[in-house]
Every structure is written in C-alpha cells, then in structure tokens.
PDB file of C-alpha atoms in Angstrom:
ATOM      1  CA  UNK A 561     114.269 117.401  91.443  1.00 64.00           C
ATOM      2  CA  UNK A 562     110.727 116.179  90.923  1.00 85.00           C
ATOM      3  CA  UNK A 563     109.032 114.431  93.827  1.00 92.00           C
ATOM      4  CA  UNK A 564     108.676 110.673  93.296  1.00 97.00           C
ATOM      5  CA  UNK A 565     105.428 108.699  93.522  1.00 98.00           C
ATOM      6  CA  UNK A 566     105.304 105.657  95.790  1.00 98.00           C
ATOM      7  CA  UNK A 567     102.345 103.321  95.393  1.00 98.00           C
ATOM      8  CA  UNK A 568     101.571 101.113  98.381  1.00 98.00           C
ATOM      9  CA  UNK A 569      99.944  97.763  97.720  1.00 98.00           C
ATOM     10  CA  UNK A 570      98.431  96.586 100.977  1.00 98.00           C
ATOM     11  CA  UNK A 571      97.776  92.860 101.093  1.00 97.00           C
ATOM     12  CA  UNK A 572      95.398  92.767 104.018  1.00 95.00           C
ATOM     13  CA  UNK A 573      91.640  92.787 103.457  1.00 91.00           C
ATOM     14  CA  UNK A 574      90.899  93.671 107.086  1.00 91.00           C
ATOM     15  CA  UNK A 575      89.636  97.185 107.731  1.00 92.00           C
ATOM     16  CA  UNK A 576      92.401  97.952 110.211  1.00 91.00           C
ATOM     17  CA  UNK A 577      94.673  94.977 109.697  1.00 96.00           C
ATOM     18  CA  UNK A 578      98.221  94.981 110.988  1.00 97.00           C
ATOM     19  CA  UNK A 579      99.626  95.394 107.495  1.00 98.00           C
ATOM     20  CA  UNK A 580      97.434  98.408 106.780  1.00 98.00           C
ATOM     21  CA  UNK A 581      98.700  99.877 110.037  1.00 98.00           C
ATOM     22  CA  UNK A 582     102.242  99.067 108.900  1.00 98.00           C
ATOM     23  CA  UNK A 583     101.586 100.718 105.526  1.00 98.00           C
ATOM     24  CA  UNK A 584     100.405 103.831 107.359  1.00 98.00           C
ATOM     25  CA  UNK A 585     103.635 103.886 109.385  1.00 98.00           C
ATOM     26  CA  UNK A 586     105.642 103.583 106.159  1.00 98.00           C
ATOM     27  CA  UNK A 587     103.681 106.477 104.668  1.00 98.00           C
ATOM     28  CA  UNK A 588     104.442 108.570 107.761  1.00 98.00           C
ATOM     29  CA  UNK A 589     108.143 107.700 107.567  1.00 98.00           C
ATOM     30  CA  UNK A 590     108.260 108.693 103.904  1.00 98.00           C
ATOM     31  CA  UNK A 591     106.581 111.947 104.857  1.00 96.00           C
ATOM     32  CA  UNK A 592     107.109 114.717 102.339  1.00 96.00           C
ATOM     33  CA  UNK A 593     110.026 112.978 100.653  1.00 97.00           C
ATOM     34  CA  UNK A 594     107.626 111.442  98.093  1.00 98.00           C
ATOM     35  CA  UNK A 595     103.959 111.413  97.196  1.00 98.00           C
ATOM     36  CA  UNK A 596     102.366 108.257  98.588  1.00 98.00           C
ATOM     37  CA  UNK A 597      99.112 106.647  97.499  1.00 98.00           C
ATOM     38  CA  UNK A 598      97.434 103.295  98.075  1.00 98.00           C
ATOM     39  CA  UNK A 599      96.428 101.004  95.228  1.00 98.00           C
ATOM     40  CA  UNK A 600      92.749 100.114  95.181  1.00 97.00           C
ATOM     41  CA  UNK A 601      92.563  96.732  93.510  1.00 97.00           C
ATOM     42  CA  UNK A 602      89.379  95.590  95.260  1.00 96.00           C
ATOM     43  CA  UNK A 603      87.379  95.435  92.024  1.00 96.00           C
ATOM     44  CA  UNK A 604      89.823  93.257  90.064  1.00 97.00           C
ATOM     45  CA  UNK A 605      88.143  90.158  88.686  1.00 97.00           C
ATOM     46  CA  UNK A 606      89.930  86.833  88.949  1.00 97.00           C
ATOM     47  CA  UNK A 607      92.543  86.597  86.187  1.00 95.00           C
ATOM     48  CA  UNK A 608      90.844  85.140  83.132  1.00 92.00           C
ATOM     49  CA  UNK A 609      92.283  85.194  79.632  1.00 89.00           C
ATOM     50  CA  UNK A 610      88.742  85.496  78.246  1.00 89.00           C
ATOM     51  CA  UNK A 611      88.572  88.979  79.805  1.00 91.00           C
ATOM     52  CA  UNK A 612      91.948  90.200  78.559  1.00 87.00           C
ATOM     53  CA  UNK A 613      90.947  91.324  75.078  1.00 84.00           C
ATOM     54  CA  UNK A 614      88.409  93.792  76.443  1.00 87.00           C
ATOM     55  CA  UNK A 615      90.526  94.906  79.447  1.00 89.00           C
ATOM     56  CA  UNK A 616      87.998  95.481  82.222  1.00 93.00           C
ATOM     57  CA  UNK A 617      87.894  99.051  83.569  1.00 95.00           C
ATOM     58  CA  UNK A 618      89.165  97.892  86.967  1.00 97.00           C
ATOM     59  CA  UNK A 619      92.212  96.305  85.315  1.00 95.00           C
ATOM     60  CA  UNK A 620      92.891  99.447  83.272  1.00 94.00           C
ATOM     61  CA  UNK A 621      92.677 101.590  86.429  1.00 97.00           C
ATOM     62  CA  UNK A 622      95.125  99.382  88.340  1.00 97.00           C
ATOM     63  CA  UNK A 623      97.548  99.289  85.421  1.00 96.00           C
ATOM     64  CA  UNK A 624      97.340 103.072  85.127  1.00 96.00           C
ATOM     65  CA  UNK A 625      98.169 103.541  88.801  1.00 98.00           C
ATOM     66  CA  UNK A 626     101.131 101.171  88.517  1.00 98.00           C
ATOM     67  CA  UNK A 627     102.353 102.898  85.368  1.00 96.00           C
ATOM     68  CA  UNK A 628     102.270 106.286  87.145  1.00 97.00           C
ATOM     69  CA  UNK A 629     104.297 105.039  90.138  1.00 98.00           C
ATOM     70  CA  UNK A 630     108.032 105.438  90.454  1.00 98.00           C
ATOM     71  CA  UNK A 631     108.107 102.707  93.076  1.00 98.00           C
ATOM     72  CA  UNK A 632     105.708 100.120  94.457  1.00 98.00           C
ATOM     73  CA  UNK A 633     105.834  98.989  98.075  1.00 98.00           C
ATOM     74  CA  UNK A 634     104.063  95.723  98.861  1.00 98.00           C
ATOM     75  CA  UNK A 635     102.980  95.506 102.512  1.00 98.00           C
ATOM     76  CA  UNK A 636     101.292  92.205 103.083  1.00 98.00           C
ATOM     77  CA  UNK A 637     100.626  89.464 105.606  1.00 97.00           C
ATOM     78  CA  UNK A 638     101.843  85.919 105.269  1.00 96.00           C
ATOM     79  CA  UNK A 639      99.262  83.226 104.521  1.00 94.00           C
ATOM     80  CA  UNK A 640     100.437  79.604 104.771  1.00 94.00           C
ATOM     81  CA  UNK A 641     104.114  80.474 104.225  1.00 95.00           C
ATOM     82  CA  UNK A 642     103.307  82.646 101.202  1.00 96.00           C
ATOM     83  CA  UNK A 643     101.343  85.742 100.204  1.00 97.00           C
ATOM     84  CA  UNK A 644      97.550  86.119  99.918  1.00 97.00           C
ATOM     85  CA  UNK A 645      95.776  84.877  96.796  1.00 97.00           C
ATOM     86  CA  UNK A 646      94.445  88.321  95.927  1.00 97.00           C
ATOM     87  CA  UNK A 647      98.034  89.588  95.677  1.00 98.00           C
ATOM     88  CA  UNK A 648      98.782  86.744  93.236  1.00 98.00           C
ATOM     89  CA  UNK A 649      95.699  87.733  91.221  1.00 98.00           C
ATOM     90  CA  UNK A 650      96.882  91.353  91.101  1.00 98.00           C
ATOM     91  CA  UNK A 651     100.340  90.337  89.924  1.00 98.00           C
ATOM     92  CA  UNK A 652      98.827  87.994  87.340  1.00 97.00           C
ATOM     93  CA  UNK A 653      96.937  90.935  85.829  1.00 97.00           C
ATOM     94  CA  UNK A 654      99.999  93.201  85.988  1.00 97.00           C
ATOM     95  CA  UNK A 655     102.153  90.573  84.285  1.00 96.00           C
ATOM     96  CA  UNK A 656      99.990  90.347  81.170  1.00 94.00           C
ATOM     97  CA  UNK A 657     100.528  92.482  78.051  1.00 90.00           C
ATOM     98  CA  UNK A 658      97.975  95.096  77.123  1.00 82.00           C
ATOM     99  CA  UNK A 659      95.316  93.949  74.646  1.00 75.00           C
ATOM    100  CA  UNK A 660      96.787  93.542  71.173  1.00 78.00           C
ATOM    101  CA  UNK A 661     100.271  94.616  72.283  1.00 85.00           C
ATOM    102  CA  UNK A 662     103.459  92.707  72.924  1.00 81.00           C
ATOM    103  CA  UNK A 663     105.470  91.903  76.043  1.00 81.00           C
ATOM    104  CA  UNK A 664     106.826  95.455  76.051  1.00 80.00           C
ATOM    105  CA  UNK A 665     103.442  96.657  77.292  1.00 85.00           C
ATOM    106  CA  UNK A 666     103.571  94.679  80.550  1.00 94.00           C
ATOM    107  CA  UNK A 667     103.244  97.378  83.234  1.00 96.00           C
ATOM    108  CA  UNK A 668     105.122  95.554  85.998  1.00 97.00           C
ATOM    109  CA  UNK A 669     108.227  95.114  83.842  1.00 96.00           C
ATOM    110  CA  UNK A 670     111.048  97.206  85.247  1.00 97.00           C
ATOM    111  CA  UNK A 671     108.927  98.674  88.059  1.00 97.00           C
ATOM    112  CA  UNK A 672     110.967  99.214  91.186  1.00 98.00           C
ATOM    113  CA  UNK A 673     109.437  97.343  94.112  1.00 98.00           C
ATOM    114  CA  UNK A 674     110.113  96.488  97.727  1.00 98.00           C
ATOM    115  CA  UNK A 675     108.330  94.253 100.241  1.00 98.00           C
ATOM    116  CA  UNK A 676     107.476  94.438 103.945  1.00 98.00           C
ATOM    117  CA  UNK A 677     105.099  92.535 106.165  1.00 98.00           C
ATOM    118  CA  UNK A 678     103.829  92.035 109.676  1.00 98.00           C
ATOM    119  CA  UNK A 679     102.829  88.643 111.004  1.00 96.00           C
ATOM    120  CA  UNK A 680     103.659  85.827 113.381  1.00 95.00           C
ATOM    121  CA  UNK A 681     106.954  84.730 114.831  1.00 94.00           C
ATOM    122  CA  UNK A 682     108.673  84.248 111.444  1.00 95.00           C
ATOM    123  CA  UNK A 683     108.137  87.953 110.692  1.00 97.00           C
ATOM    124  CA  UNK A 684     106.755  87.119 107.201  1.00 97.00           C
ATOM    125  CA  UNK A 685     110.101  85.689 106.069  1.00 97.00           C
ATOM    126  CA  UNK A 686     108.511  83.095 103.774  1.00 97.00           C
ATOM    127  CA  UNK A 687     106.042  85.574 102.267  1.00 98.00           C
ATOM    128  CA  UNK A 688     108.773  88.102 101.520  1.00 97.00           C
ATOM    129  CA  UNK A 689     110.931  85.433  99.863  1.00 97.00           C
ATOM    130  CA  UNK A 690     108.039  84.029  97.781  1.00 98.00           C
ATOM    131  CA  UNK A 691     106.668  87.434  96.758  1.00 98.00           C
ATOM    132  CA  UNK A 692     110.107  88.769  95.882  1.00 97.00           C
ATOM    133  CA  UNK A 693     110.722  85.694  93.742  1.00 98.00           C
ATOM    134  CA  UNK A 694     107.412  86.087  91.900  1.00 98.00           C
ATOM    135  CA  UNK A 695     107.938  89.811  91.346  1.00 98.00           C
ATOM    136  CA  UNK A 696     111.398  89.165  89.907  1.00 98.00           C
ATOM    137  CA  UNK A 697     109.976  86.405  87.694  1.00 97.00           C
ATOM    138  CA  UNK A 698     107.402  88.791  86.149  1.00 97.00           C
ATOM    139  CA  UNK A 699     110.102  91.369  85.458  1.00 96.00           C
ATOM    140  CA  UNK A 700     109.877  93.795  88.373  1.00 98.00           C
ATOM    141  CA  UNK A 701     113.091  95.355  89.658  1.00 98.00           C
ATOM    142  CA  UNK A 702     113.054  94.082  93.245  1.00 98.00           C
ATOM    143  CA  UNK A 703     115.013  95.824  95.988  1.00 98.00           C
ATOM    144  CA  UNK A 704     115.793  92.770  98.075  1.00 87.00           C
ATOM    145  CA  UNK A 705     117.760  94.503 100.830  1.00 94.00           C
ATOM    146  CA  UNK A 706     116.842  95.891 103.185  1.00 95.00           C
ATOM    147  CA  UNK A 707     113.417  94.364 103.724  1.00 94.00           C
ATOM    148  CA  UNK A 708     111.421  94.613 106.911  1.00 97.00           C
ATOM    149  CA  UNK A 709     109.507  91.823 108.547  1.00 97.00           C
ATOM    150  CA  UNK A 710     107.681  92.532 111.777  1.00 97.00           C
ATOM    151  CA  UNK A 711     107.012  89.744 114.282  1.00 97.00           C
ATOM    152  CA  UNK A 712     103.878  90.939 116.018  1.00 96.00           C
ATOM    153  CA  UNK A 713     104.195  91.284 119.763  1.00 94.00           C
ATOM    154  CA  UNK A 714     101.823  89.746 122.280  1.00 92.00           C
ATOM    155  CA  UNK A 715     100.518  93.243 122.913  1.00 91.00           C
ATOM    156  CA  UNK A 716      99.706  93.656 119.229  1.00 95.00           C
ATOM    157  CA  UNK A 717      97.806  90.358 119.131  1.00 94.00           C
ATOM    158  CA  UNK A 718      95.844  91.280 122.279  1.00 93.00           C
ATOM    159  CA  UNK A 719      94.873  94.803 121.216  1.00 95.00           C
ATOM    160  CA  UNK A 720      94.694  94.551 117.431  1.00 93.00           C
ATOM    161  CA  UNK A 721      97.065  97.525 117.279  1.00 97.00           C
ATOM    162  CA  UNK A 722     100.478  97.334 115.677  1.00 97.00           C
ATOM    163  CA  UNK A 723     103.167  97.936 118.264  1.00 96.00           C
ATOM    164  CA  UNK A 724     106.627  98.519 116.855  1.00 96.00           C
ATOM    165  CA  UNK A 725     109.874  98.230 118.765  1.00 96.00           C
ATOM    166  CA  UNK A 726     112.689 100.715 118.323  1.00 96.00           C
ATOM    167  CA  UNK A 727     114.457  98.076 116.206  1.00 96.00           C
ATOM    168  CA  UNK A 728     111.353  97.698 114.015  1.00 97.00           C
ATOM    169  CA  UNK A 729     111.169 101.473 113.468  1.00 97.00           C
ATOM    170  CA  UNK A 730     114.878 101.632 112.726  1.00 97.00           C
ATOM    171  CA  UNK A 731     114.581  98.820 110.166  1.00 97.00           C
ATOM    172  CA  UNK A 732     111.606 100.518 108.497  1.00 98.00           C
ATOM    173  CA  UNK A 733     113.440 103.844 108.389  1.00 98.00           C
ATOM    174  CA  UNK A 734     116.427 102.157 106.748  1.00 98.00           C
ATOM    175  CA  UNK A 735     114.129 100.529 104.181  1.00 98.00           C
ATOM    176  CA  UNK A 736     112.429 103.868 103.465  1.00 98.00           C
ATOM    177  CA  UNK A 737     115.800 105.576 102.913  1.00 98.00           C
ATOM    178  CA  UNK A 738     117.063 102.744 100.708  1.00 98.00           C
ATOM    179  CA  UNK A 739     113.857 102.607  98.644  1.00 98.00           C
ATOM    180  CA  UNK A 740     113.775 106.344  98.054  1.00 98.00           C
ATOM    181  CA  UNK A 741     117.362 106.127  96.836  1.00 97.00           C
ATOM    182  CA  UNK A 742     116.496 103.045  94.744  1.00 98.00           C
ATOM    183  CA  UNK A 743     113.724 104.899  92.876  1.00 98.00           C
ATOM    184  CA  UNK A 744     115.639 108.180  92.506  1.00 94.00           C
TER     185      UNK A 744
END
C-alpha cells in the first residue's frame, strides 16, 4: 500500500506559536505512517477576482500542494471565536475554480480534512466549529470526530512552550489514527 501524504496547514503566524508546536507534535505522532509536509501559503495575495484569470504563481503553488495531498490537517488558533483571517483567505482561494474551468476544478472539493487547535480555556471549540462549517460549505470532506482542542496550561502561557497532558496526547493519538484511516 502506497504511503499517504498529509498536508498540515498551520494557522499561526508566530515563529514558534503554540499551534506550530502542536503541528510538530502531530507530525511526530504520524511518524512514518504517512509523509507529512507543511503548506507554505505566506505569499498568497488577498482573494481578488481581478487576479483569478491570471492565477498568481503563489496561488498555483498552493493549489498544487493541496491537489497532491491525500489529507489536509488544519492546526490553528482561535481568534475572536473563529479562525484567523489568513486561513479564510486561503480557503477562499482554494474554493475558486481554476481559470477558465468549471466547478469541477475546485481543488478543495472532496479533500479529506481534519481540524485541531490550541488556545485559551475553550480549547478552540468555536474555531473548530466555524472552520469545520466553512470547509464543509466549500466542499471539503470534513472528519468531524474526533477533533482535538487543547486548552493551554498556565505553564504553557508562562514559558511559551506547549505542554500537553496525557489526556491531550491520547486525544491527538486517537485523531491521528482516525485521520489516517479516514484518508486510506
């Protein structure tokens, strides 16, 4: 059986943000069960229909990476009870058809996705609900259960380092197992 490709979309812009640390833990838990890469979407312009007909190179690169993935794992913080604006911009680009082609060319359609996040006391509950809803709306195949939300500990906030409990690790492991089965 061919090894699957998991593409991680990290929603933090911080150099060592909690959600990047969480993404790294997820990559470690996946280990050799799948090839894991991170999506670089830092050069995406704001979604603008005037740019669509010429498909900027950065958009083509992101769409190509998504097209090559068997599964996409969004790992993102919660901003004001939702997800960051740059994640919305990414999804807006992924939800548009390729230049001169129909809806069948939308790269996010049918892509298998899952969502995790680390944040405050609500453990990114609102973000995961909102992002899952948007992803389903644009045609992604969302694995809604299990999801993992991490409520950052006081120690994490004080040190800037993600500290996971045994329960957190167990939940992440269960999500990894379920997602690998989901994309099989």
